[in-house]
């Protein structure tokens, strides 16, 4: 009888396993098809969206305008599905405005391209809502160059009456002199760094639209911003009489991509006379302006310092009335800093808790009425929506219903439920000094592996970022191959207040490393992970931490460091973000040489015994490839098993799908090659 019961139980387990959906595959990168930026029209029976899919022949992402309604089904709006993105519908509902990289109808390129590693450039086009011929905004006679698609500077917006369009573009000029062009030389000129290579300073332009567009859609296009500064994020006044823009007009120009710590201010531009009025003048960044429905004031995000590249931001309100302006902080996150060792418990009822720090950027439609503003905020591992009365600083529950996806829209492919999914657990532990740390542990499905699991530690980048879940493609690939994936929110992470954010300043590789190691010890004690099968893989600051960990411990079987910071002296000299190193280390290389050496992974390269794979983008301006080569060369000369792989035409983030495929396959193969021998 016992034998029969065991057979029945075994058959039941096999049946359960057989019923599991298939594992996600790396090839799924090329099978995805998604609905992007959907717009449901006022009749509720029609939706416009971007179909985003991967071309099987080129293995590149394509995007095109599609329409779906309750009678005709889903269909492309243009034959051949030419490139299109970021659609919006005109206020009168007659036109679709969108970005595209396509050439003009006669085959002439619409703009001079930028390097593949930079943010893609585009031009503006309009199309009748029912479909038909796409019309360029300005055509070959346009006075601007390339629209920027970055979401800090770039924004395209109809005026409230729909007769004009504001957008952000450079002038498309080659900055070299005639002699420099003739001799094919480049004089180094500061730009805005990673993501902005190839662009000139971005300006705000206003186009007046033709009532009946023909060969072009605009009757007149004018630049409205003065000087050779970078402007962006234009916001229309409700009556269309002025715009509010963001710009850093000081001499201290530096990259903004991934880093909002420069002296950005807000400027009001009266369109009738182009008069420029400075609305803010704080020492740090003031950005993400959002004008109230009545046009009398605006809210924005601000920090009182030029500090970390991602900060805890205040919500600020300022009057737009004539005369002097006096910004008022709705709730000062920096004046209410708690001790790191006593993190406060936040009331679960958001209506009773103090305002949280808003995430960047503020929602386009953040004003709920004349006094209430709603925004998303980070809280630990999660995100919440909070509504604040800007007059009283009192929070209230936001009763605005979440946007509902139109049932007309096709499903994304492959659907998550069509693949076996790993599950998340929130883990927390006491670090070496008693501070409570938390993180995300993504566990393999039961049909794939059993505890104690082999584990990949994935420290996040920044360091001022955070882990939120294991839903990402890479994590799911690792977890469904039998690895528990551990993503700790070590000190320095966002979502825990100013004190926690600043806790690793001047201390890289010390407290944050011990937060990670004590977290691993906790998982081992709980019987979740195998002490003998630990691996580590990190990108950017996660790559720093990977390189640091292998120089300070031998507990990992193998490591992979991608676009890693390995030497802080080189980081200051070569990166587009000198302020990052200066702030985090407290000075420049000649001012704090000992500190920079002490906190650089390269200093401890002779201690490394862990097989380490170095992955680097050839055109990374944030964490330049030289640092990867330096660490690789040091490991090689010290007899450590190592390999270096370089990805052309990639910036700080590796985006091209074949390169992403290679990274995943290579990391999995590297770790598999260093599995301990079976007992």
PDB file of N, CA, C and O in Angstrom, residues 88-98 123-128 135-139 144 147 156-167 205-222 236 271:
ATOM      1  N   UNK A  88      -0.082  61.736 -29.867  1.00  0.00           N
ATOM      2  CA  UNK A  88      -1.077  62.477 -29.096  1.00  0.00           C
ATOM      3  C   UNK A  88      -2.107  63.030 -30.069  1.00  0.00           C
ATOM      4  O   UNK A  88      -1.817  63.255 -31.247  1.00  0.00           O
ATOM      5  N   UNK A  89      -3.312  63.229 -29.564  1.00  0.00           N
ATOM      6  CA  UNK A  89      -4.422  63.674 -30.392  1.00  0.00           C
ATOM      7  C   UNK A  89      -4.665  65.156 -30.131  1.00  0.00           C
ATOM      8  O   UNK A  89      -4.604  65.621 -28.987  1.00  0.00           O
ATOM      9  N   UNK A  90      -4.916  65.905 -31.185  1.00  0.00           N
ATOM     10  CA  UNK A  90      -5.160  67.343 -31.063  1.00  0.00           C
ATOM     11  C   UNK A  90      -6.415  67.602 -30.231  1.00  0.00           C
ATOM     12  O   UNK A  90      -7.312  66.749 -30.158  1.00  0.00           O
ATOM     13  N   UNK A  91      -6.504  68.770 -29.577  1.00  0.00           N
ATOM     14  CA  UNK A  91      -7.672  69.073 -28.744  1.00  0.00           C
ATOM     15  C   UNK A  91      -9.007  68.950 -29.469  1.00  0.00           C
ATOM     16  O   UNK A  91     -10.015  68.609 -28.848  1.00  0.00           O
ATOM     17  N   UNK A  92      -9.022  69.218 -30.783  1.00  0.00           N
ATOM     18  CA  UNK A  92     -10.285  69.100 -31.515  1.00  0.00           C
ATOM     19  C   UNK A  92     -10.547  67.676 -32.004  1.00  0.00           C
ATOM     20  O   UNK A  92     -11.573  67.398 -32.644  1.00  0.00           O
ATOM     21  N   UNK A  93      -9.617  66.756 -31.709  1.00  0.00           N
ATOM     22  CA  UNK A  93      -9.812  65.364 -32.066  1.00  0.00           C
ATOM     23  C   UNK A  93      -9.642  65.043 -33.530  1.00  0.00           C
ATOM     24  O   UNK A  93     -10.003  63.938 -33.975  1.00  0.00           O
ATOM     25  N   UNK A  94      -9.052  65.950 -34.311  1.00  0.00           N
ATOM     26  CA  UNK A  94      -8.960  65.755 -35.758  1.00  0.00           C
ATOM     27  C   UNK A  94      -7.604  65.239 -36.224  1.00  0.00           C
ATOM     28  O   UNK A  94      -7.505  64.681 -37.318  1.00  0.00           O
ATOM     29  N   UNK A  95      -6.564  65.418 -35.412  1.00  0.00           N
ATOM     30  CA  UNK A  95      -5.208  65.112 -35.873  1.00  0.00           C
ATOM     31  C   UNK A  95      -4.447  64.272 -34.846  1.00  0.00           C
ATOM     32  O   UNK A  95      -4.649  64.409 -33.640  1.00  0.00           O
ATOM     33  N   UNK A  96      -3.554  63.432 -35.371  1.00  0.00           N
ATOM     34  CA  UNK A  96      -2.595  62.713 -34.540  1.00  0.00           C
ATOM     35  C   UNK A  96      -1.230  63.355 -34.765  1.00  0.00           C
ATOM     36  O   UNK A  96      -0.778  63.485 -35.909  1.00  0.00           O
ATOM     37  N   UNK A  97      -0.599  63.760 -33.699  1.00  0.00           N
ATOM     38  CA  UNK A  97       0.758  64.302 -33.740  1.00  0.00           C
ATOM     39  C   UNK A  97       1.688  63.204 -33.231  1.00  0.00           C
ATOM     40  O   UNK A  97       1.409  62.576 -32.200  1.00  0.00           O
ATOM     41  N   UNK A  98       2.796  62.954 -33.921  1.00  0.00           N
ATOM     42  CA  UNK A  98       3.682  61.875 -33.484  1.00  0.00           C
ATOM     43  C   UNK A  98       5.123  62.168 -33.902  1.00  0.00           C
ATOM     44  O   UNK A  98       5.385  63.025 -34.752  1.00  0.00           O
ATOM     45  N   UNK A 123      11.754  63.654 -35.807  1.00  0.00           N
ATOM     46  CA  UNK A 123      11.089  64.854 -36.302  1.00  0.00           C
ATOM     47  C   UNK A 123       9.602  64.712 -36.006  1.00  0.00           C
ATOM     48  O   UNK A 123       9.119  63.641 -35.615  1.00  0.00           O
ATOM     49  N   UNK A 124       8.850  65.807 -36.203  1.00  0.00           N
ATOM     50  CA  UNK A 124       7.423  65.836 -35.904  1.00  0.00           C
ATOM     51  C   UNK A 124       6.590  65.680 -37.172  1.00  0.00           C
ATOM     52  O   UNK A 124       6.889  66.296 -38.199  1.00  0.00           O
ATOM     53  N   UNK A 125       5.524  64.895 -37.058  1.00  0.00           N
ATOM     54  CA  UNK A 125       4.610  64.637 -38.163  1.00  0.00           C
ATOM     55  C   UNK A 125       3.169  64.699 -37.665  1.00  0.00           C
ATOM     56  O   UNK A 125       2.904  64.467 -36.480  1.00  0.00           O
ATOM     57  N   UNK A 126       2.247  65.006 -38.582  1.00  0.00           N
ATOM     58  CA  UNK A 126       0.823  64.983 -38.276  1.00  0.00           C
ATOM     59  C   UNK A 126       0.098  64.098 -39.286  1.00  0.00           C
ATOM     60  O   UNK A 126       0.552  63.956 -40.426  1.00  0.00           O
ATOM     61  N   UNK A 127      -1.012  63.525 -38.825  1.00  0.00           N
ATOM     62  CA  UNK A 127      -1.826  62.663 -39.673  1.00  0.00           C
ATOM     63  C   UNK A 127      -3.291  62.826 -39.283  1.00  0.00           C
ATOM     64  O   UNK A 127      -3.597  62.960 -38.089  1.00  0.00           O
ATOM     65  N   UNK A 128      -4.206  62.806 -40.249  1.00  0.00           N
ATOM     66  CA  UNK A 128      -5.632  62.847 -39.907  1.00  0.00           C
ATOM     67  C   UNK A 128      -6.005  61.688 -38.988  1.00  0.00           C
ATOM     68  O   UNK A 128      -5.447  60.596 -39.086  1.00  0.00           O
ATOM     69  N   UNK A 135       2.090  64.083 -42.668  1.00  0.00           N
ATOM     70  CA  UNK A 135       2.570  65.387 -43.122  1.00  0.00           C
ATOM     71  C   UNK A 135       3.666  65.872 -42.179  1.00  0.00           C
ATOM     72  O   UNK A 135       3.458  65.939 -40.965  1.00  0.00           O
ATOM     73  N   UNK A 136       4.842  66.221 -42.687  1.00  0.00           N
ATOM     74  CA  UNK A 136       5.895  66.745 -41.807  1.00  0.00           C
ATOM     75  C   UNK A 136       5.525  68.115 -41.274  1.00  0.00           C
ATOM     76  O   UNK A 136       4.837  68.889 -41.938  1.00  0.00           O
ATOM     77  N   UNK A 137       6.002  68.409 -40.058  1.00  0.00           N
ATOM     78  CA  UNK A 137       5.675  69.695 -39.449  1.00  0.00           C
ATOM     79  C   UNK A 137       6.227  70.844 -40.275  1.00  0.00           C
ATOM     80  O   UNK A 137       5.499  71.778 -40.619  1.00  0.00           O
ATOM     81  N   UNK A 138       7.532  70.800 -40.578  1.00  0.00           N
ATOM     82  CA  UNK A 138       8.148  71.918 -41.280  1.00  0.00           C
ATOM     83  C   UNK A 138       8.784  71.570 -42.603  1.00  0.00           C
ATOM     84  O   UNK A 138       9.126  72.463 -43.382  1.00  0.00           O
ATOM     85  N   UNK A 139       8.997  70.285 -42.854  1.00  0.00           N
ATOM     86  CA  UNK A 139       9.614  69.885 -44.112  1.00  0.00           C
ATOM     87  C   UNK A 139      11.065  70.311 -44.214  1.00  0.00           C
ATOM     88  O   UNK A 139      11.713  70.653 -43.227  1.00  0.00           O
ATOM     89  N   UNK A 144      14.658  74.222 -37.424  1.00  0.00           N
ATOM     90  CA  UNK A 144      15.248  73.443 -36.332  1.00  0.00           C
ATOM     91  C   UNK A 144      15.927  72.194 -36.888  1.00  0.00           C
ATOM     92  O   UNK A 144      15.815  71.881 -38.080  1.00  0.00           O
ATOM     93  N   UNK A 147      14.556  66.750 -32.992  1.00  0.00           N
ATOM     94  CA  UNK A 147      13.818  66.685 -31.740  1.00  0.00           C
ATOM     95  C   UNK A 147      14.509  65.698 -30.819  1.00  0.00           C
ATOM     96  O   UNK A 147      14.965  64.629 -31.248  1.00  0.00           O
ATOM     97  N   UNK A 156       6.611  67.423 -26.272  1.00  0.00           N
ATOM     98  CA  UNK A 156       5.827  67.990 -27.364  1.00  0.00           C
ATOM     99  C   UNK A 156       4.420  68.208 -26.828  1.00  0.00           C
ATOM    100  O   UNK A 156       3.849  67.307 -26.209  1.00  0.00           O
ATOM    101  N   UNK A 157       3.845  69.407 -27.047  1.00  0.00           N
ATOM    102  CA  UNK A 157       2.530  69.688 -26.465  1.00  0.00           C
ATOM    103  C   UNK A 157       1.746  70.650 -27.346  1.00  0.00           C
ATOM    104  O   UNK A 157       2.262  71.695 -27.773  1.00  0.00           O
ATOM    105  N   UNK A 158       0.488  70.297 -27.614  1.00  0.00           N
ATOM    106  CA  UNK A 158      -0.437  71.226 -28.246  1.00  0.00           C
ATOM    107  C   UNK A 158      -0.737  72.380 -27.291  1.00  0.00           C
ATOM    108  O   UNK A 158      -0.817  72.189 -26.071  1.00  0.00           O
ATOM    109  N   UNK A 159      -0.933  73.562 -27.845  1.00  0.00           N
ATOM    110  CA  UNK A 159      -1.473  74.663 -27.048  1.00  0.00           C
ATOM    111  C   UNK A 159      -2.908  74.308 -26.668  1.00  0.00           C
ATOM    112  O   UNK A 159      -3.540  73.456 -27.314  1.00  0.00           O
ATOM    113  N   UNK A 160      -3.453  74.927 -25.618  1.00  0.00           N
ATOM    114  CA  UNK A 160      -4.816  74.577 -25.203  1.00  0.00           C
ATOM    115  C   UNK A 160      -5.856  74.704 -26.311  1.00  0.00           C
ATOM    116  O   UNK A 160      -6.818  73.930 -26.346  1.00  0.00           O
ATOM    117  N   UNK A 161      -5.669  75.658 -27.239  1.00  0.00           N
ATOM    118  CA  UNK A 161      -6.648  75.796 -28.322  1.00  0.00           C
ATOM    119  C   UNK A 161      -6.319  74.912 -29.526  1.00  0.00           C
ATOM    120  O   UNK A 161      -7.060  74.882 -30.519  1.00  0.00           O
ATOM    121  N   UNK A 162      -5.192  74.184 -29.463  1.00  0.00           N
ATOM    122  CA  UNK A 162      -4.833  73.262 -30.527  1.00  0.00           C
ATOM    123  C   UNK A 162      -4.253  73.901 -31.767  1.00  0.00           C
ATOM    124  O   UNK A 162      -3.968  73.198 -32.745  1.00  0.00           O
ATOM    125  N   UNK A 163      -4.026  75.223 -31.764  1.00  0.00           N
ATOM    126  CA  UNK A 163      -3.559  75.909 -32.966  1.00  0.00           C
ATOM    127  C   UNK A 163      -2.037  75.996 -33.048  1.00  0.00           C
ATOM    128  O   UNK A 163      -1.495  76.368 -34.084  1.00  0.00           O
ATOM    129  N   UNK A 164      -1.349  75.666 -31.961  1.00  0.00           N
ATOM    130  CA  UNK A 164       0.104  75.729 -31.929  1.00  0.00           C
ATOM    131  C   UNK A 164       0.653  74.472 -31.262  1.00  0.00           C
ATOM    132  O   UNK A 164      -0.055  73.771 -30.537  1.00  0.00           O
ATOM    133  N   UNK A 165       1.933  74.239 -31.491  1.00  0.00           N
ATOM    134  CA  UNK A 165       2.627  73.113 -30.871  1.00  0.00           C
ATOM    135  C   UNK A 165       3.963  73.622 -30.332  1.00  0.00           C
ATOM    136  O   UNK A 165       4.700  74.318 -31.044  1.00  0.00           O
ATOM    137  N   UNK A 166       4.261  73.296 -29.083  1.00  0.00           N
ATOM    138  CA  UNK A 166       5.574  73.582 -28.497  1.00  0.00           C
ATOM    139  C   UNK A 166       6.380  72.289 -28.473  1.00  0.00           C
ATOM    140  O   UNK A 166       5.841  71.215 -28.177  1.00  0.00           O
ATOM    141  N   UNK A 167       7.658  72.378 -28.801  1.00  0.00           N
ATOM    142  CA  UNK A 167       8.506  71.185 -28.810  1.00  0.00           C
ATOM    143  C   UNK A 167       9.947  71.584 -28.528  1.00  0.00           C
ATOM    144  O   UNK A 167      10.289  72.783 -28.499  1.00  0.00           O
ATOM    145  N   UNK A 205      10.747  75.539 -29.279  1.00  0.00           N
ATOM    146  CA  UNK A 205      10.200  76.103 -30.502  1.00  0.00           C
ATOM    147  C   UNK A 205       8.676  76.074 -30.422  1.00  0.00           C
ATOM    148  O   UNK A 205       8.090  75.197 -29.789  1.00  0.00           O
ATOM    149  N   UNK A 206       8.041  77.025 -31.090  1.00  0.00           N
ATOM    150  CA  UNK A 206       6.586  77.046 -31.196  1.00  0.00           C
ATOM    151  C   UNK A 206       6.213  77.098 -32.668  1.00  0.00           C
ATOM    152  O   UNK A 206       6.705  77.956 -33.419  1.00  0.00           O
ATOM    153  N   UNK A 207       5.368  76.152 -33.085  1.00  0.00           N
ATOM    154  CA  UNK A 207       4.890  76.086 -34.464  1.00  0.00           C
ATOM    155  C   UNK A 207       3.426  76.488 -34.519  1.00  0.00           C
ATOM    156  O   UNK A 207       2.621  76.020 -33.700  1.00  0.00           O
ATOM    157  N   UNK A 208       3.091  77.361 -35.460  1.00  0.00           N
ATOM    158  CA  UNK A 208       1.693  77.703 -35.722  1.00  0.00           C
ATOM    159  C   UNK A 208       1.177  76.771 -36.803  1.00  0.00           C
ATOM    160  O   UNK A 208       1.752  76.684 -37.891  1.00  0.00           O
ATOM    161  N   UNK A 209       0.098  76.057 -36.522  1.00  0.00           N
ATOM    162  CA  UNK A 209      -0.396  75.026 -37.430  1.00  0.00           C
ATOM    163  C   UNK A 209      -1.348  75.606 -38.468  1.00  0.00           C
ATOM    164  O   UNK A 209      -2.145  76.504 -38.183  1.00  0.00           O
ATOM    165  N   UNK A 210      -1.262  75.064 -39.668  1.00  0.00           N
ATOM    166  CA  UNK A 210      -2.178  75.439 -40.734  1.00  0.00           C
ATOM    167  C   UNK A 210      -3.556  74.814 -40.478  1.00  0.00           C
ATOM    168  O   UNK A 210      -3.658  73.682 -39.989  1.00  0.00           O
ATOM    169  N   UNK A 211      -4.588  75.563 -40.813  1.00  0.00           N
ATOM    170  CA  UNK A 211      -5.943  75.019 -40.658  1.00  0.00           C
ATOM    171  C   UNK A 211      -6.155  73.841 -41.599  1.00  0.00           C
ATOM    172  O   UNK A 211      -6.866  72.885 -41.269  1.00  0.00           O
ATOM    173  N   UNK A 212      -5.527  73.900 -42.761  1.00  0.00           N
ATOM    174  CA  UNK A 212      -5.632  72.815 -43.738  1.00  0.00           C
ATOM    175  C   UNK A 212      -4.229  72.458 -44.211  1.00  0.00           C
ATOM    176  O   UNK A 212      -3.749  72.974 -45.233  1.00  0.00           O
ATOM    177  N   UNK A 213      -3.514  71.585 -43.475  1.00  0.00           N
ATOM    178  CA  UNK A 213      -2.139  71.244 -43.850  1.00  0.00           C
ATOM    179  C   UNK A 213      -2.051  70.671 -45.258  1.00  0.00           C
ATOM    180  O   UNK A 213      -2.957  69.973 -45.723  1.00  0.00           O
ATOM    181  N   UNK A 214      -0.937  71.003 -45.920  1.00  0.00           N
ATOM    182  CA  UNK A 214      -0.689  70.490 -47.268  1.00  0.00           C
ATOM    183  C   UNK A 214       0.610  69.728 -47.301  1.00  0.00           C
ATOM    184  O   UNK A 214       0.713  68.624 -46.781  1.00  0.00           O
ATOM    185  N   UNK A 215       1.646  70.334 -47.934  1.00  0.00           N
ATOM    186  CA  UNK A 215       2.959  69.693 -47.971  1.00  0.00           C
ATOM    187  C   UNK A 215       3.605  69.686 -46.593  1.00  0.00           C
ATOM    188  O   UNK A 215       4.406  68.801 -46.266  1.00  0.00           O
ATOM    189  N   UNK A 216       3.296  70.712 -45.785  1.00  0.00           N
ATOM    190  CA  UNK A 216       3.762  70.791 -44.408  1.00  0.00           C
ATOM    191  C   UNK A 216       2.572  71.136 -43.528  1.00  0.00           C
ATOM    192  O   UNK A 216       1.507  71.553 -44.009  1.00  0.00           O
ATOM    193  N   UNK A 217       2.755  70.989 -42.208  1.00  0.00           N
ATOM    194  CA  UNK A 217       1.651  71.217 -41.275  1.00  0.00           C
ATOM    195  C   UNK A 217       1.709  72.578 -40.604  1.00  0.00           C
ATOM    196  O   UNK A 217       0.708  73.027 -40.038  1.00  0.00           O
ATOM    197  N   UNK A 218       2.878  73.247 -40.631  1.00  0.00           N
ATOM    198  CA  UNK A 218       3.039  74.508 -39.912  1.00  0.00           C
ATOM    199  C   UNK A 218       3.192  75.677 -40.872  1.00  0.00           C
ATOM    200  O   UNK A 218       3.896  75.578 -41.884  1.00  0.00           O
ATOM    201  N   UNK A 219       2.551  76.787 -40.535  1.00  0.00           N
ATOM    202  CA  UNK A 219       2.717  78.010 -41.321  1.00  0.00           C
ATOM    203  C   UNK A 219       3.928  78.807 -40.865  1.00  0.00           C
ATOM    204  O   UNK A 219       4.523  79.555 -41.644  1.00  0.00           O
ATOM    205  N   UNK A 220       4.307  78.635 -39.586  1.00  0.00           N
ATOM    206  CA  UNK A 220       5.456  79.371 -39.042  1.00  0.00           C
ATOM    207  C   UNK A 220       6.011  78.588 -37.863  1.00  0.00           C
ATOM    208  O   UNK A 220       5.255  78.028 -37.068  1.00  0.00           O
ATOM    209  N   UNK A 221       7.346  78.540 -37.763  1.00  0.00           N
ATOM    210  CA  UNK A 221       8.014  77.870 -36.640  1.00  0.00           C
ATOM    211  C   UNK A 221       9.081  78.809 -36.114  1.00  0.00           C
ATOM    212  O   UNK A 221       9.961  79.246 -36.870  1.00  0.00           O
ATOM    213  N   UNK A 222       9.021  79.130 -34.839  1.00  0.00           N
ATOM    214  CA  UNK A 222       9.967  80.082 -34.258  1.00  0.00           C
ATOM    215  C   UNK A 222      10.600  79.514 -32.993  1.00  0.00           C
ATOM    216  O   UNK A 222       9.934  78.863 -32.187  1.00  0.00           O
ATOM    217  N   UNK A 236       2.456  74.772 -21.256  1.00  0.00           N
ATOM    218  CA  UNK A 236       1.587  75.861 -21.707  1.00  0.00           C
ATOM    219  C   UNK A 236       0.758  76.441 -20.563  1.00  0.00           C
ATOM    220  O   UNK A 236       0.227  75.704 -19.733  1.00  0.00           O
ATOM    221  N   UNK A 271       4.938  84.860 -24.632  1.00  0.00           N
ATOM    222  CA  UNK A 271       5.057  84.640 -26.072  1.00  0.00           C
ATOM    223  C   UNK A 271       4.884  85.913 -26.891  1.00  0.00           C
ATOM    224  O   UNK A 271       5.437  86.035 -27.987  1.00  0.00           O
TER     225      UNK A 271
END
